[in-house]
mmCIF file of C-alpha atoms (C1' of nucleotides) in Angstrom:
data_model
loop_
_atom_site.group_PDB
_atom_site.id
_atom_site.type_symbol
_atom_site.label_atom_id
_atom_site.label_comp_id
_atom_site.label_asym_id
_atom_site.label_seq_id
_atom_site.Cartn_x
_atom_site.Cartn_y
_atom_site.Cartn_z
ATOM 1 C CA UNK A 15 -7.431 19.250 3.339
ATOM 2 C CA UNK A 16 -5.043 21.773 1.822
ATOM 3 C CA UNK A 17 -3.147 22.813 4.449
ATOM 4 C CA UNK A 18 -0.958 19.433 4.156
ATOM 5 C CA UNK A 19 1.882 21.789 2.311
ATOM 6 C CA UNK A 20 1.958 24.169 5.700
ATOM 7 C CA UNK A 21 1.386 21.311 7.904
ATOM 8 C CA UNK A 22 4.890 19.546 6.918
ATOM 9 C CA UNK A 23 6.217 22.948 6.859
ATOM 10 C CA UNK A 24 5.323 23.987 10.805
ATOM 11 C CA UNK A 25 6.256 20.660 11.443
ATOM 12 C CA UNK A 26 9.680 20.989 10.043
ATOM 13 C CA UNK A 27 9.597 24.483 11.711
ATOM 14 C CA UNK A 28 8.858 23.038 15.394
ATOM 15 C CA UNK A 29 11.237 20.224 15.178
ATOM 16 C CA UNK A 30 14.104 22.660 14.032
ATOM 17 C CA UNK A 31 13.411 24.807 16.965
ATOM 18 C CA UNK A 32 12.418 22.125 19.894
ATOM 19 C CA UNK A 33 13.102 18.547 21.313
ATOM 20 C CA UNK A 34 10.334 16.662 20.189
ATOM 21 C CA UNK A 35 10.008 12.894 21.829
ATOM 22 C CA UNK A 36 6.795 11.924 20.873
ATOM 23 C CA UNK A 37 3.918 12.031 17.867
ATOM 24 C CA UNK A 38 1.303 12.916 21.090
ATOM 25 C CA UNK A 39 3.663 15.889 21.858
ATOM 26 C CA UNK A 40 4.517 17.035 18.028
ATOM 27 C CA UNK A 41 -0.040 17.104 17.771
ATOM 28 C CA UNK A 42 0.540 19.118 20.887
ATOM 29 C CA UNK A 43 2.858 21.521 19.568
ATOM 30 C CA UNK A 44 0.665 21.297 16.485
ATOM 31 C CA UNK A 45 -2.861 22.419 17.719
ATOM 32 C CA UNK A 46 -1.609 25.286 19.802
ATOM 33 C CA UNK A 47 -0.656 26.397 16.376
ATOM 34 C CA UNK A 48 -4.164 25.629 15.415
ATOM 35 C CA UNK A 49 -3.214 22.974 13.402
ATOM 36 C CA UNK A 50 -5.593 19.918 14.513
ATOM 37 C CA UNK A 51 -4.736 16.103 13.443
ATOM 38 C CA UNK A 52 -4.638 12.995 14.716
ATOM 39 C CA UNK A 53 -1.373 11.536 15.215
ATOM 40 C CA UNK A 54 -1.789 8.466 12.574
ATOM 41 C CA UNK A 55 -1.580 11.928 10.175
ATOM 42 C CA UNK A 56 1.859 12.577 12.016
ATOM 43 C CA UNK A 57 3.269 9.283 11.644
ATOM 44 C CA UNK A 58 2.649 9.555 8.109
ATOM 45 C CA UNK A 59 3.895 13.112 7.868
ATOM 46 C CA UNK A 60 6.982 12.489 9.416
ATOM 47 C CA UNK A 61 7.150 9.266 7.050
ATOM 48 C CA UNK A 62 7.043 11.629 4.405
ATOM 49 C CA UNK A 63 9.746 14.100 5.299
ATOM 50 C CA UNK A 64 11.850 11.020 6.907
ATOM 51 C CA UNK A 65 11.984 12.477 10.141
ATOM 52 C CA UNK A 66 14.078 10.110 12.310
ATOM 53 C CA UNK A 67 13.791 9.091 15.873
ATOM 54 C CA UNK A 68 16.679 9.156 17.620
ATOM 55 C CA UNK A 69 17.586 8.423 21.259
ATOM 56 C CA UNK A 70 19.520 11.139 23.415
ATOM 57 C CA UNK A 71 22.202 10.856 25.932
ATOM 58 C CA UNK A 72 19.935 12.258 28.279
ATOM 59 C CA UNK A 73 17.487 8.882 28.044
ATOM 60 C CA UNK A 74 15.068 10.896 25.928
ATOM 61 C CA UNK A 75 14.215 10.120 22.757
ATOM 62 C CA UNK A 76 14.114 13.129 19.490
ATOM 63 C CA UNK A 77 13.061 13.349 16.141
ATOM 64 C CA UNK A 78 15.393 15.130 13.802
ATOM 65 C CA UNK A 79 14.936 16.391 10.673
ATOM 66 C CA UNK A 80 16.567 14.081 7.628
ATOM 67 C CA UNK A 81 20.114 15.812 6.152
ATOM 68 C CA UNK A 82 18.346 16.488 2.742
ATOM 69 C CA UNK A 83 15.106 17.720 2.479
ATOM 70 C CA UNK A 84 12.860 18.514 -0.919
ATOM 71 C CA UNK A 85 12.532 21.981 -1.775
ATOM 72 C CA UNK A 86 9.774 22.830 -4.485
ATOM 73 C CA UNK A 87 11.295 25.907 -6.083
ATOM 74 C CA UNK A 88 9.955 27.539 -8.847
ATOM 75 C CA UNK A 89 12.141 25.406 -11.290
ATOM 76 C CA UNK A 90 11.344 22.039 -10.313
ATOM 77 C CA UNK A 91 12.413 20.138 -6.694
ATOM 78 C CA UNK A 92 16.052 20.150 -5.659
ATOM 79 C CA UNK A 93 17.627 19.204 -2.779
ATOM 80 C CA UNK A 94 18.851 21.156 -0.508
ATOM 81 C CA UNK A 95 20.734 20.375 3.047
ATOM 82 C CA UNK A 96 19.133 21.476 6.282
ATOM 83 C CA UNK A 97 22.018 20.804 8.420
ATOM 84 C CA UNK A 98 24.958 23.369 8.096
ATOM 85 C CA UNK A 99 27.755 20.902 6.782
ATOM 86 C CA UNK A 100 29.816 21.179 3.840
ATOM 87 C CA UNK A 101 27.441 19.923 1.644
ATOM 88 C CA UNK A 102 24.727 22.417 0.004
ATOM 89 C CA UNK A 103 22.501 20.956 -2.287
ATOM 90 C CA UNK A 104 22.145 18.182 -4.673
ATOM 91 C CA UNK A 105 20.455 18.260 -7.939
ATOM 92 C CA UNK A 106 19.714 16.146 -10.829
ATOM 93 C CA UNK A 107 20.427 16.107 -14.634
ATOM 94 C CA UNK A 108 18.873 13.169 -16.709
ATOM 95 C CA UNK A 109 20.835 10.627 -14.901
ATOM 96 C CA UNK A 110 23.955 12.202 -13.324
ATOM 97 C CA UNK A 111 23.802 13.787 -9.555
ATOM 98 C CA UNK A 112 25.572 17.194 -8.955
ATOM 99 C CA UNK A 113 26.438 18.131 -5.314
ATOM 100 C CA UNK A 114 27.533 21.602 -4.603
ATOM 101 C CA UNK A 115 29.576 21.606 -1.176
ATOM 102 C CA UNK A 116 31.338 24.661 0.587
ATOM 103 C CA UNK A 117 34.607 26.045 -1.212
ATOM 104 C CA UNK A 118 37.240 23.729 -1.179
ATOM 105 C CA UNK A 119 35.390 20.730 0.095
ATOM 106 C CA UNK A 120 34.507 19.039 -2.936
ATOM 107 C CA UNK A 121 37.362 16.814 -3.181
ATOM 108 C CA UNK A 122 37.508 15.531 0.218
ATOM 109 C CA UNK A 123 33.504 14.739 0.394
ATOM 110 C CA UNK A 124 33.486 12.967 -3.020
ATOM 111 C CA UNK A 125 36.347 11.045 -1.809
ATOM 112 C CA UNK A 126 33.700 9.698 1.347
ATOM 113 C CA UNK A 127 31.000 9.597 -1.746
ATOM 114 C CA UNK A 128 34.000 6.767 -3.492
ATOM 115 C CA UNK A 129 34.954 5.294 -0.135
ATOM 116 C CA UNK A 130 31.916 3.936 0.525
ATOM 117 C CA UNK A 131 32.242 1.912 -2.147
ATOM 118 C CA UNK A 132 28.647 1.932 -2.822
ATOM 119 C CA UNK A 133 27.904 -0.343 -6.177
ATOM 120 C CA UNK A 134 25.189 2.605 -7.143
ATOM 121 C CA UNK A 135 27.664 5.030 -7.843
ATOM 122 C CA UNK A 136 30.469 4.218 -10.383
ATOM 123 C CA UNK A 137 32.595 7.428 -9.631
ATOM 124 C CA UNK A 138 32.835 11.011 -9.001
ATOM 125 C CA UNK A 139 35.050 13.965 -10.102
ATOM 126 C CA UNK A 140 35.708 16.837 -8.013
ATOM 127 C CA UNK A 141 35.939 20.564 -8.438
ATOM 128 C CA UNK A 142 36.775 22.946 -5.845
ATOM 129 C CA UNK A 143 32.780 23.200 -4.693
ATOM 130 C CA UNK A 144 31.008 20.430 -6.755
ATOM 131 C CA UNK A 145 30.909 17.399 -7.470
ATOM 132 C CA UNK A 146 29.398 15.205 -10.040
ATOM 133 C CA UNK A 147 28.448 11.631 -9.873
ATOM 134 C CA UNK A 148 28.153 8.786 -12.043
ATOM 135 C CA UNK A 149 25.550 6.528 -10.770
ATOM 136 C CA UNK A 150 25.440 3.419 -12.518
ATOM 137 C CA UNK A 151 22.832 2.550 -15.000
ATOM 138 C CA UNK A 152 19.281 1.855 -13.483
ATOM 139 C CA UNK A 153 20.005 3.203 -10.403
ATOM 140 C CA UNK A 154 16.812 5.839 -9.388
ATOM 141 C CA UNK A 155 17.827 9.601 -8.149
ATOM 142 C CA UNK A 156 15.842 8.438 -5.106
ATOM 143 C CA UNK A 157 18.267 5.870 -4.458
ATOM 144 C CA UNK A 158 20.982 8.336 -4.704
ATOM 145 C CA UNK A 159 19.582 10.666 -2.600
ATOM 146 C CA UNK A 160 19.063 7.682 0.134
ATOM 147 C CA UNK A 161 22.560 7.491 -0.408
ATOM 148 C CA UNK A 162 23.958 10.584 0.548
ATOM 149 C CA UNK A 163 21.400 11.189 3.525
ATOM 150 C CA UNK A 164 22.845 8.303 5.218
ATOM 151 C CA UNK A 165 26.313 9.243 3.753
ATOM 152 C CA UNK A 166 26.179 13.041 5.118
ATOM 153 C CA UNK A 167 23.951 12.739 7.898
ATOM 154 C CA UNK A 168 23.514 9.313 10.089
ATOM 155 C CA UNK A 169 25.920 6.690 9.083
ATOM 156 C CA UNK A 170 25.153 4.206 7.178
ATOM 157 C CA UNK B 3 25.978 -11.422 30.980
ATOM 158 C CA UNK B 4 29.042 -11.239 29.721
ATOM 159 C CA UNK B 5 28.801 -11.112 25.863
ATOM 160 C CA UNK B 6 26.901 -7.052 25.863
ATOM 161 C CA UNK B 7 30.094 -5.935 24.738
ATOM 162 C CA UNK B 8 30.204 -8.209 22.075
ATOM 163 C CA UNK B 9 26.269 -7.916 21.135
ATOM 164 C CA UNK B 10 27.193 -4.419 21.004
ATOM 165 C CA UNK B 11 29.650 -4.583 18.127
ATOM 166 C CA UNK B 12 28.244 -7.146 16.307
ATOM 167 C CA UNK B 13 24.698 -4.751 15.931
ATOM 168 C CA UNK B 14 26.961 -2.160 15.118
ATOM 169 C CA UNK B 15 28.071 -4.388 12.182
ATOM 170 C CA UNK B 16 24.890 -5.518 10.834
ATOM 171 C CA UNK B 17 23.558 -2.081 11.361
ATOM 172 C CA UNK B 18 26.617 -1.177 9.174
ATOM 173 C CA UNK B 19 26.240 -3.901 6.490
ATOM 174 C CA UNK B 20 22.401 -4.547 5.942
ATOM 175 C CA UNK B 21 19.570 -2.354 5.843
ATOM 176 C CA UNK B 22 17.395 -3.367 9.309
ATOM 177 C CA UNK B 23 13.825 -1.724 9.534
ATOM 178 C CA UNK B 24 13.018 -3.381 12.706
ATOM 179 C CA UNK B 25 14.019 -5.042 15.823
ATOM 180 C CA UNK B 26 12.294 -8.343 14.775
ATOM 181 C CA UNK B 27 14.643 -7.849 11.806
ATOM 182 C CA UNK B 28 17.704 -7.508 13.824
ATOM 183 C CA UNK B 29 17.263 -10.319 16.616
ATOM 184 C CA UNK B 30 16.490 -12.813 13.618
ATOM 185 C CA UNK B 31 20.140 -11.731 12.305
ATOM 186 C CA UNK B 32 21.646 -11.864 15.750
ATOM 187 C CA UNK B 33 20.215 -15.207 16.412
ATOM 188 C CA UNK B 34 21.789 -16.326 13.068
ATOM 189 C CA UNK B 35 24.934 -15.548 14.664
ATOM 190 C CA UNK B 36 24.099 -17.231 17.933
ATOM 191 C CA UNK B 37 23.173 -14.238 19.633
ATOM 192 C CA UNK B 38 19.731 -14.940 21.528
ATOM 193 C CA UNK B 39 18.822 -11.873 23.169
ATOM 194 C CA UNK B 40 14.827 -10.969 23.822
ATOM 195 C CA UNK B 41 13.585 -7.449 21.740
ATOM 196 C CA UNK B 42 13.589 -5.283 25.243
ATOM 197 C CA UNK B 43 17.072 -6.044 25.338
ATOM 198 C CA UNK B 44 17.477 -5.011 21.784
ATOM 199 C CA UNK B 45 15.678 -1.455 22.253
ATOM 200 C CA UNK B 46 17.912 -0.993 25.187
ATOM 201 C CA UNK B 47 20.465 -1.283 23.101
ATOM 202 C CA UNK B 48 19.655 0.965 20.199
ATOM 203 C CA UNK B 49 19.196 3.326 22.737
ATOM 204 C CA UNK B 50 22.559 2.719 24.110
ATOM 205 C CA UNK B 51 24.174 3.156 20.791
ATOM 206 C CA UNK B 52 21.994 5.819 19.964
ATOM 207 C CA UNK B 53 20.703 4.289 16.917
ATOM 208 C CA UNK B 54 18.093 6.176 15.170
ATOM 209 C CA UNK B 55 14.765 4.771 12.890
ATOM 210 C CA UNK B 56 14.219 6.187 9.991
ATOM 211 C CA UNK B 57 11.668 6.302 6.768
ATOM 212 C CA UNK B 58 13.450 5.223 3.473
ATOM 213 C CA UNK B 59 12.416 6.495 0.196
ATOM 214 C CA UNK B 60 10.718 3.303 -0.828
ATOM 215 C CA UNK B 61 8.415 3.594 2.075
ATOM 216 C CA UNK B 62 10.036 1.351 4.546
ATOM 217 C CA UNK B 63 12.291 2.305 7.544
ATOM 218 C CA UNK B 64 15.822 1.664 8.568
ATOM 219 C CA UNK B 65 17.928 1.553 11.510
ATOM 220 C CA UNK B 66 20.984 3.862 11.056
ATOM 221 C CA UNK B 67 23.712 4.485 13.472
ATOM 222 C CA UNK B 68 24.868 7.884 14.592
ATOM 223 C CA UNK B 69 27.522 9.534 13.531
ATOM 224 C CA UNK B 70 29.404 9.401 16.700
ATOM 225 C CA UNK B 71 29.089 6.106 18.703
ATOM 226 C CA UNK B 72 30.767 5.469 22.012
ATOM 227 C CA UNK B 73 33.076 2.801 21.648
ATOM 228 C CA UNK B 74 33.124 0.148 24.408
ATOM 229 C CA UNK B 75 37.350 -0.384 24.980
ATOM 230 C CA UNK B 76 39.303 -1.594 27.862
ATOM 231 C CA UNK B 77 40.556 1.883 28.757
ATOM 232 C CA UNK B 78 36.887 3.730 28.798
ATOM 233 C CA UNK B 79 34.799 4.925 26.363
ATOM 234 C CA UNK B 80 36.228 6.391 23.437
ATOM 235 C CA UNK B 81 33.792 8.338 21.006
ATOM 236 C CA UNK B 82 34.703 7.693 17.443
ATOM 237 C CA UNK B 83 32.991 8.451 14.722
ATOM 238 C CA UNK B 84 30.940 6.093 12.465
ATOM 239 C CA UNK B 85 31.077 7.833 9.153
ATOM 240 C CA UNK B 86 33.487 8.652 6.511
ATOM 241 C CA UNK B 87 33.219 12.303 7.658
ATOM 242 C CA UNK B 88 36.048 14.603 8.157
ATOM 243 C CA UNK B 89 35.813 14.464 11.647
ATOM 244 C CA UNK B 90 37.463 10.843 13.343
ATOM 245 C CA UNK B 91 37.425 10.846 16.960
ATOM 246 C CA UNK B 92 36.515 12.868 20.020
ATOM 247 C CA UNK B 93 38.298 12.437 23.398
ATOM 248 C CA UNK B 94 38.008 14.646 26.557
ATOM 249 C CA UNK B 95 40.903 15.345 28.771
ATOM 250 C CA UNK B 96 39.450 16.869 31.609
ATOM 251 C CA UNK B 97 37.285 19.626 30.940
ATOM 252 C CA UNK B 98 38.490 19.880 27.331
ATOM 253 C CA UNK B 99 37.345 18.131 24.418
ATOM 254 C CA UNK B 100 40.153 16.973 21.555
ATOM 255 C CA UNK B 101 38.462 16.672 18.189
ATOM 256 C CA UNK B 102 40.577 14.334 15.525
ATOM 257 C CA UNK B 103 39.831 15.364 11.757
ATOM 258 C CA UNK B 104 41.436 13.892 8.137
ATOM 259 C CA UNK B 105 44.588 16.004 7.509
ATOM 260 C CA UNK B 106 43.752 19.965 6.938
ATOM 261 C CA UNK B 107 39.952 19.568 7.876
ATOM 262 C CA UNK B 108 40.427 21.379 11.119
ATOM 263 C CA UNK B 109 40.386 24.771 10.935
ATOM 264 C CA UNK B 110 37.194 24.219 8.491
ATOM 265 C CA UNK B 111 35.250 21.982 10.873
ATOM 266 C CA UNK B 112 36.337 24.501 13.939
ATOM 267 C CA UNK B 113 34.565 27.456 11.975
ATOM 268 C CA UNK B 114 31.563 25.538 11.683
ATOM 269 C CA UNK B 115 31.466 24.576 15.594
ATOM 270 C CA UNK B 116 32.081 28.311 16.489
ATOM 271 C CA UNK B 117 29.510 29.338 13.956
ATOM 272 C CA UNK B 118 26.613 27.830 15.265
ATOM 273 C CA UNK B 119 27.301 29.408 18.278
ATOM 274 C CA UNK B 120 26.828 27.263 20.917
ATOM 275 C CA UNK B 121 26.629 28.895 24.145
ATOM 276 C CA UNK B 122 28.191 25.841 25.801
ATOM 277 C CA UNK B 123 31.785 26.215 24.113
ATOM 278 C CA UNK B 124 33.505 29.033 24.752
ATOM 279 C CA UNK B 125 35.766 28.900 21.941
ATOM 280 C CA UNK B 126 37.928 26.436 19.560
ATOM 281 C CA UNK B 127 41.361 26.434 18.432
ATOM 282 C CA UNK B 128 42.921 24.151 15.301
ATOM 283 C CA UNK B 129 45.538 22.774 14.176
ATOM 284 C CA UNK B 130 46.028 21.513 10.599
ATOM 285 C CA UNK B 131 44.106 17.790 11.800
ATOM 286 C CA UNK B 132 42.991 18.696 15.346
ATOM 287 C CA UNK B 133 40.724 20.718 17.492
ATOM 288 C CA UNK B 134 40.776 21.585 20.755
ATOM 289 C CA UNK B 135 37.038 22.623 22.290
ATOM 290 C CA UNK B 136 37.112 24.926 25.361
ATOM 291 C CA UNK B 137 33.408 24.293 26.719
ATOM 292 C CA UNK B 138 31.704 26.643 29.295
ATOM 293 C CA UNK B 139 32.655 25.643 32.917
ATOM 294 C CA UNK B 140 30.049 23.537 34.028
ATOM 295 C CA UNK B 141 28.889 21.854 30.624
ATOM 296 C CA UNK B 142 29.748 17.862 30.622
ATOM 297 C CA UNK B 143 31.104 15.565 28.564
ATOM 298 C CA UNK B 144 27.645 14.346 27.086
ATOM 299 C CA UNK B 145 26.457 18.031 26.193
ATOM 300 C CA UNK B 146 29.182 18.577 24.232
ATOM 301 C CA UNK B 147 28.813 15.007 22.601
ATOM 302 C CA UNK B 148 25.332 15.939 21.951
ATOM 303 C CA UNK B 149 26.186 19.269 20.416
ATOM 304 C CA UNK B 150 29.010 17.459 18.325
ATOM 305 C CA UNK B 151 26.423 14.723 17.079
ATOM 306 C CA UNK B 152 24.088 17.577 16.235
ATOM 307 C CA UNK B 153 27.022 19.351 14.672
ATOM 308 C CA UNK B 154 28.217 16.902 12.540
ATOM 309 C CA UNK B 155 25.523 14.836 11.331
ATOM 310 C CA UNK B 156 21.747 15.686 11.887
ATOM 311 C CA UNK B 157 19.960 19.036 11.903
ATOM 312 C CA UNK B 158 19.729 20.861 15.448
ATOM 313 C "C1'" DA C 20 34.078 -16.005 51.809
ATOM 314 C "C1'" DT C 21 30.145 -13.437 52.633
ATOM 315 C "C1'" DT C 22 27.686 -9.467 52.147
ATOM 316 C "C1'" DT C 23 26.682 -5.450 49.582
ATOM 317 C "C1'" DT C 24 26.159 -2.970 45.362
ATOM 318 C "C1'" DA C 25 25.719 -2.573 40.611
ATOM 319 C "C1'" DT C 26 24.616 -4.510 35.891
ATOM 320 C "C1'" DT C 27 22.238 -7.092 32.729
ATOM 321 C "C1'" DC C 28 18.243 -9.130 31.028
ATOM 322 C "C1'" DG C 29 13.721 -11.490 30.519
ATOM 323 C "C1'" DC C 30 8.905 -11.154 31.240
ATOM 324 C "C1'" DA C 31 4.867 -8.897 30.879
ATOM 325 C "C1'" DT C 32 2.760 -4.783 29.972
ATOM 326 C "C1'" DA C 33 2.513 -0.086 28.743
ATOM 327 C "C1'" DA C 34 3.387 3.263 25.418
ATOM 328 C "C1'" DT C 35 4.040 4.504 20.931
ATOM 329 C "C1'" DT C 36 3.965 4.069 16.081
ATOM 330 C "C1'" DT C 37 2.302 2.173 11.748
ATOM 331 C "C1'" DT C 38 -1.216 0.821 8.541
ATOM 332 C "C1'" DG C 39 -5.612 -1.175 6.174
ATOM 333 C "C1'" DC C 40 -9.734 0.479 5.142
ATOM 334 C "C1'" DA C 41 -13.420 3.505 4.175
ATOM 335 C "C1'" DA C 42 -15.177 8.084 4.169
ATOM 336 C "C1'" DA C 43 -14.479 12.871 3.198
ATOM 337 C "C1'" DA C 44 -12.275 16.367 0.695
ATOM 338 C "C1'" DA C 45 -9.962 18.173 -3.208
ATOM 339 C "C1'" DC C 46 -9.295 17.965 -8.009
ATOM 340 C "C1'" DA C 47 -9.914 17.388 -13.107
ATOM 341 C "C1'" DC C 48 -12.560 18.193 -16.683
ATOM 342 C "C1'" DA C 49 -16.296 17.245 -19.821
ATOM 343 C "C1'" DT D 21 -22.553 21.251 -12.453
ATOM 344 C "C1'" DG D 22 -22.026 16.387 -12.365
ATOM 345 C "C1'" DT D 23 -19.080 12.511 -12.467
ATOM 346 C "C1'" DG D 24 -14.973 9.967 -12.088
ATOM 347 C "C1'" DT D 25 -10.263 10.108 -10.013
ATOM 348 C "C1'" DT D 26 -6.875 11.094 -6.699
ATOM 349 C "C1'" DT D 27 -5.449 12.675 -2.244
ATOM 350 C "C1'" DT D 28 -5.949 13.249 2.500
ATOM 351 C "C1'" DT D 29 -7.487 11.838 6.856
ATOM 352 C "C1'" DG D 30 -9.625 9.547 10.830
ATOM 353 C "C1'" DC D 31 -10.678 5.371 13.039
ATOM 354 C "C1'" DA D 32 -9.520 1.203 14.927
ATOM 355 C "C1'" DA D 33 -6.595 -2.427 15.035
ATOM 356 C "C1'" DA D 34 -2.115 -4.360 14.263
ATOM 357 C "C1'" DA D 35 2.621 -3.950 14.766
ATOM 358 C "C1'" DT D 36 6.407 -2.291 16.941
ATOM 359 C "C1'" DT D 37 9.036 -0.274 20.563
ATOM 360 C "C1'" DA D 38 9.927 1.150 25.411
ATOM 361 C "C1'" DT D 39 10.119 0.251 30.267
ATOM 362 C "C1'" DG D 40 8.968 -1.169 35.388
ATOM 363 C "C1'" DC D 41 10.114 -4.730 38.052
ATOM 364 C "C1'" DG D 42 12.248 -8.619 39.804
ATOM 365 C "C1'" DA D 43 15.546 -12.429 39.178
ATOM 366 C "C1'" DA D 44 20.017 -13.687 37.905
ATOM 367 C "C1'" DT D 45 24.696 -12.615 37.375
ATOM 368 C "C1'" DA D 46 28.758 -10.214 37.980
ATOM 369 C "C1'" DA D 47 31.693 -6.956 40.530
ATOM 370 C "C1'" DA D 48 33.254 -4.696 44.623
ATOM 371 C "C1'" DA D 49 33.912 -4.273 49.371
ATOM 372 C "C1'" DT D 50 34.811 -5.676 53.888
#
DNA sequence: ATTTTATTCGCATAATTTTGCAAAAACACA
DNA sequence: TGTGTTTTTGCAAAATTATGCGAATAAAAT
């Protein structure tokens, strides 16, 4: 079908606007939009976009949207954050990793990128709002980006 | 029994240290350590720690603790936070909520907890590494952990 | 100490999620 | 258009995860 691309994106829509528990409610949510799958194409879906299920205090369960999501702008996919933290966007250049954060954050969040002590990443340096990393020889951007959802959004 | 405590920590350190894409996974590393639990037990307690499942890049998944996890101590529960984030600890004192941050984080992290406009807090003042939350009357302790988690780590 | 109340946990099962496979649909292009 | 390739999806089954219930254990109360 070609209405994968809008799929993920009401998808990513619904889940940013409503507790969702369960795949059987998401493909509820889903066909009153018209939208009709079954939910094996939601479990892969939210494979894709890494949606996470997460339990609530509440005894619920959610799934939330991943930290860093793919955006395909005009120039090529970059990474941008969904979640308002300090950190904006990452994008790649051949094999270095450049994070834009808020003003005056850059320092401080590539000091958690160090502190991890992750052996991908062989260091950082810091401007006032970005930051650009060093990840060690062979290591894939996907890797990276692993990296810093799990360093910016769920721990580790 | 008398070791939950105990089991508790000990998944929090795997969960920390090793990349776990399933229960299976973790109660073979738990009985390495001489922890024989059954898997029910083990799904009650990634939902008691609030641990989330979630797709890698490579196409397999991983269990990742939140960002805030309720620490088990002899005086209470004590929320603390998991990650390298600016934001350490969270402690109520009666209807008030005391956020800990790293040295000059607060006022930053207090701007972005007033700007998503929560309708359960009322308002937020900082210091230079602390924040004090003012919730509505009537909103508990878990709400405002909930908003926090969202806050901090995941997308709303 | 005995009874009551609350917690923890295993068992079995229910509920949910993931995936192999094959068919259908979309695409590429000669 | 016809043919070969890739992508998407449903189906059904496998795999995984969640939970009701009762037994066992611990904690609290009298």
């Amino acid at each position: 079908m070609k209405n994968k691309r809008n799929r993920l994106q009401v998808i990513t829509e619904i889940l940013r606007s409503s507790v969702v528990g369960s795949q059987e409610d998401l493909l509820r949510l889903l066909s009153e939009r018209k939208l009709n799958v079954t939910q094996a194409t939601l479990s892969r879906d939210l494979k894709l976009l890494k949606v996470a299920k997460t339990p609530l205090t509440n005894g619920t369960y959610k799934y939330v949207l991943p930290s860093i999501t793919k955006t395909i702008s005009p120039q090529g996919t970059y990474n941008h954050l969904t979640s308002h933290g300090a950190v904006l966007s990452i994008e790649f250049s051949g094999q270095l990793a450049v994070v834009k954060t808020k003003p005056g954050y850059a320092s401080a969040i590539a000091w958690d990128i160090d502190n991890k002590g992750s052996i991908e990443i062989l260091g950082t340096i810091a401007g006032d709002d970005t930051i650009l990393i060093i990840p060690r020889e062979g290591v894939s951007r996907d890797q990276i980006l692993d990296l810093m959802d799990v360093t910016f959004s769920e721990e580790k």
